PDB file of C-alpha atoms in Angstrom:
ATOM      1  CA  MET A  18     -14.198 -75.064 -30.244  1.00 41.00           C
ATOM      2  CA  THR A  19     -16.457 -72.003 -30.306  1.00 44.00           C
ATOM      3  CA  SER A  20     -15.257 -68.610 -31.503  1.00 44.00           C
ATOM      4  CA  ASP A  21     -15.461 -67.290 -27.905  1.00 47.00           C
ATOM      5  CA  VAL A  22     -13.013 -69.964 -26.786  1.00 41.00           C
ATOM      6  CA  ARG A  23     -10.613 -69.134 -29.642  1.00 46.00           C
ATOM      7  CA  VAL A  24     -10.665 -65.419 -28.777  1.00 47.00           C
ATOM      8  CA  ARG A  25     -10.043 -66.142 -25.105  1.00 45.00           C
ATOM      9  CA  ALA A  26      -7.127 -68.416 -25.974  1.00 48.00           C
ATOM     10  CA  ALA A  27      -5.457 -65.650 -27.994  1.00 47.00           C
ATOM     11  CA  VAL A  28      -6.205 -62.716 -25.667  1.00 57.00           C
ATOM     12  CA  ASP A  29      -5.330 -62.540 -21.982  1.00 73.00           C
ATOM     13  CA  ASP A  30      -7.968 -61.682 -19.368  1.00 76.00           C
ATOM     14  CA  GLU A  31      -6.815 -58.075 -18.940  1.00 79.00           C
ATOM     15  CA  ALA A  32      -6.977 -57.416 -22.681  1.00 80.00           C
ATOM     16  CA  MET A  33     -10.363 -59.145 -22.868  1.00 84.00           C
ATOM     17  CA  GLY A  34     -11.673 -56.791 -20.176  1.00 88.00           C
ATOM     18  CA  ALA A  35     -10.496 -53.784 -22.183  1.00 87.00           C
ATOM     19  CA  VAL A  36     -12.092 -55.201 -25.339  1.00 88.00           C
ATOM     20  CA  LEU A  37     -15.396 -55.798 -23.572  1.00 92.00           C
ATOM     21  CA  ASN A  38     -15.365 -52.255 -22.140  1.00 91.00           C
ATOM     22  CA  ARG A  39     -14.800 -50.809 -25.595  1.00 91.00           C
ATOM     23  CA  LEU A  40     -17.569 -52.939 -27.079  1.00 94.00           C
ATOM     24  CA  ARG A  41     -20.001 -51.933 -24.331  1.00 95.00           C
ATOM     25  CA  ARG A  42     -19.138 -48.283 -24.918  1.00 93.00           C
ATOM     26  CA  ALA A  43     -19.718 -48.752 -28.661  1.00 94.00           C
ATOM     27  CA  GLN A  44     -23.024 -50.472 -27.938  1.00 96.00           C
ATOM     28  CA  GLY A  45     -24.142 -47.449 -25.897  1.00 95.00           C
ATOM     29  CA  GLN A  46     -22.963 -45.057 -28.595  1.00 94.00           C
ATOM     30  CA  LEU A  47     -24.834 -47.025 -31.249  1.00 96.00           C
ATOM     31  CA  ALA A  48     -28.029 -46.895 -29.191  1.00 97.00           C
ATOM     32  CA  GLY A  49     -27.511 -43.138 -29.039  1.00 96.00           C
ATOM     33  CA  VAL A  50     -27.105 -42.950 -32.824  1.00 96.00           C
ATOM     34  CA  ILE A  51     -30.340 -44.886 -33.327  1.00 97.00           C
ATOM     35  CA  ALA A  52     -32.139 -42.524 -30.932  1.00 97.00           C
ATOM     36  CA  MET A  53     -30.706 -39.525 -32.786  1.00 97.00           C
ATOM     37  CA  ILE A  54     -31.986 -40.835 -36.117  1.00 96.00           C
ATOM     38  CA  GLU A  55     -35.417 -41.594 -34.649  1.00 97.00           C
ATOM     39  CA  ALA A  56     -35.533 -38.053 -33.213  1.00 97.00           C
ATOM     40  CA  GLY A  57     -34.669 -36.553 -36.598  1.00 96.00           C
ATOM     41  CA  ARG A  58     -31.361 -35.048 -35.473  1.00 96.00           C
ATOM     42  CA  ASP A  59     -29.082 -33.257 -37.912  1.00 96.00           C
ATOM     43  CA  CYS A  60     -27.135 -35.576 -40.198  1.00 95.00           C
ATOM     44  CA  THR A  61     -23.823 -33.981 -39.196  1.00 95.00           C
ATOM     45  CA  ASP A  62     -24.395 -34.926 -35.558  1.00 95.00           C
ATOM     46  CA  VAL A  63     -25.479 -38.450 -36.513  1.00 96.00           C
ATOM     47  CA  VAL A  64     -22.455 -39.042 -38.745  1.00 96.00           C
ATOM     48  CA  THR A  65     -20.088 -37.695 -36.072  1.00 95.00           C
ATOM     49  CA  GLN A  66     -21.473 -40.132 -33.511  1.00 95.00           C
ATOM     50  CA  LEU A  67     -21.504 -42.978 -36.013  1.00 95.00           C
ATOM     51  CA  ALA A  68     -17.814 -42.342 -36.701  1.00 95.00           C
ATOM     52  CA  ALA A  69     -17.152 -42.580 -32.954  1.00 93.00           C
ATOM     53  CA  VAL A  70     -18.892 -45.977 -32.879  1.00 94.00           C
ATOM     54  CA  SER A  71     -16.804 -47.135 -35.803  1.00 92.00           C
ATOM     55  CA  ARG A  72     -13.564 -46.049 -34.101  1.00 90.00           C
ATOM     56  CA  ALA A  73     -14.566 -47.838 -30.884  1.00 90.00           C
ATOM     57  CA  LEU A  74     -15.209 -51.067 -32.800  1.00 89.00           C
ATOM     58  CA  ASP A  75     -11.925 -50.717 -34.699  1.00 86.00           C
ATOM     59  CA  ARG A  76      -9.999 -50.218 -31.466  1.00 86.00           C
ATOM     60  CA  ALA A  77     -11.616 -53.303 -29.922  1.00 87.00           C
ATOM     61  CA  GLY A  78     -10.546 -55.350 -32.933  1.00 84.00           C
ATOM     62  CA  PHE A  79      -7.046 -53.876 -32.868  1.00 82.00           C
ATOM     63  CA  LYS A  80      -6.765 -54.747 -29.175  1.00 83.00           C
ATOM     64  CA  ILE A  81      -7.590 -58.386 -29.924  1.00 79.00           C
ATOM     65  CA  VAL A  82      -5.080 -58.513 -32.771  1.00 78.00           C
ATOM     66  CA  ALA A  83      -2.386 -56.693 -30.769  1.00 76.00           C
ATOM     67  CA  SER A  84      -2.724 -59.124 -27.887  1.00 77.00           C
ATOM     68  CA  GLY A  85      -2.393 -62.073 -30.265  1.00 71.00           C
ATOM     69  CA  MET A  86       0.589 -60.422 -31.977  1.00 67.00           C
ATOM     70  CA  ARG A  87       2.322 -60.066 -28.611  1.00 64.00           C
ATOM     71  CA  GLN A  88       2.191 -63.812 -28.123  1.00 63.00           C
ATOM     72  CA  CYS A  89       3.682 -64.344 -31.589  1.00 58.00           C
ATOM     73  CA  VAL A  90       6.489 -61.843 -31.044  1.00 62.00           C
ATOM     74  CA  GLU A  91       7.391 -63.339 -27.678  1.00 60.00           C
ATOM     75  CA  ALA A  92       7.515 -66.842 -29.163  1.00 52.00           C
ATOM     76  CA  VAL A  93       9.577 -65.954 -32.252  1.00 54.00           C
ATOM     77  CA  ASP A  94      11.994 -63.198 -31.254  1.00 50.00           C
ATOM     78  CA  GLY A  95      14.207 -64.093 -28.292  1.00 57.00           C
ATOM     79  CA  GLU A  96      16.964 -61.557 -29.019  1.00 63.00           C
ATOM     80  CA  ARG A  97      15.282 -58.472 -27.564  1.00 62.00           C
ATOM     81  CA  ALA A  98      12.799 -57.693 -24.841  1.00 68.00           C
ATOM     82  CA  PRO A  99       9.272 -58.388 -26.063  1.00 69.00           C
ATOM     83  CA  LEU A 100       7.116 -55.395 -26.883  1.00 70.00           C
ATOM     84  CA  SER A 101       4.396 -54.530 -24.420  1.00 75.00           C
ATOM     85  CA  GLU A 102       0.801 -54.978 -25.494  1.00 76.00           C
ATOM     86  CA  ALA A 103       0.385 -51.186 -25.578  1.00 81.00           C
ATOM     87  CA  GLU A 104       3.426 -50.867 -27.865  1.00 78.00           C
ATOM     88  CA  LEU A 105       2.082 -53.550 -30.191  1.00 73.00           C
ATOM     89  CA  GLU A 106      -1.364 -51.957 -30.251  1.00 76.00           C
ATOM     90  CA  LYS A 107       0.189 -48.562 -31.086  1.00 79.00           C
ATOM     91  CA  LEU A 108       2.277 -50.161 -33.820  1.00 73.00           C
ATOM     92  CA  PHE A 109      -0.737 -51.928 -35.303  1.00 71.00           C
ATOM     93  CA  LEU A 110      -2.837 -48.756 -35.175  1.00 75.00           C
ATOM     94  CA  ALA A 111      -0.102 -46.960 -37.106  1.00 70.00           C
ATOM     95  CA  LEU A 112      -0.658 -49.447 -39.939  1.00 62.00           C
ATOM     96  CA  ALA A 113      -4.427 -48.971 -40.031  1.00 66.00           C
TER      97      ALA A 113
END
């Protein structure tokens, strides 16, 4: 089983779409950071944009984990309504 198959098994299609959008956005931001460095832009501007790339990557990872956590919560806890994926993602981000 490839890693792509494992990720798809743990994350539903809607969450995967959101993850891919975030990764594409981060890819564009990173290309912008590289262009800024090549153009000799101010380090403050470069670091600000680099931090934005880092946050985008973190959020993509959190989305994958939150989606997988939702499946675990639904399977283990039958006494209350399962948390939504957005609620789980918010909860996980609070821990980061």
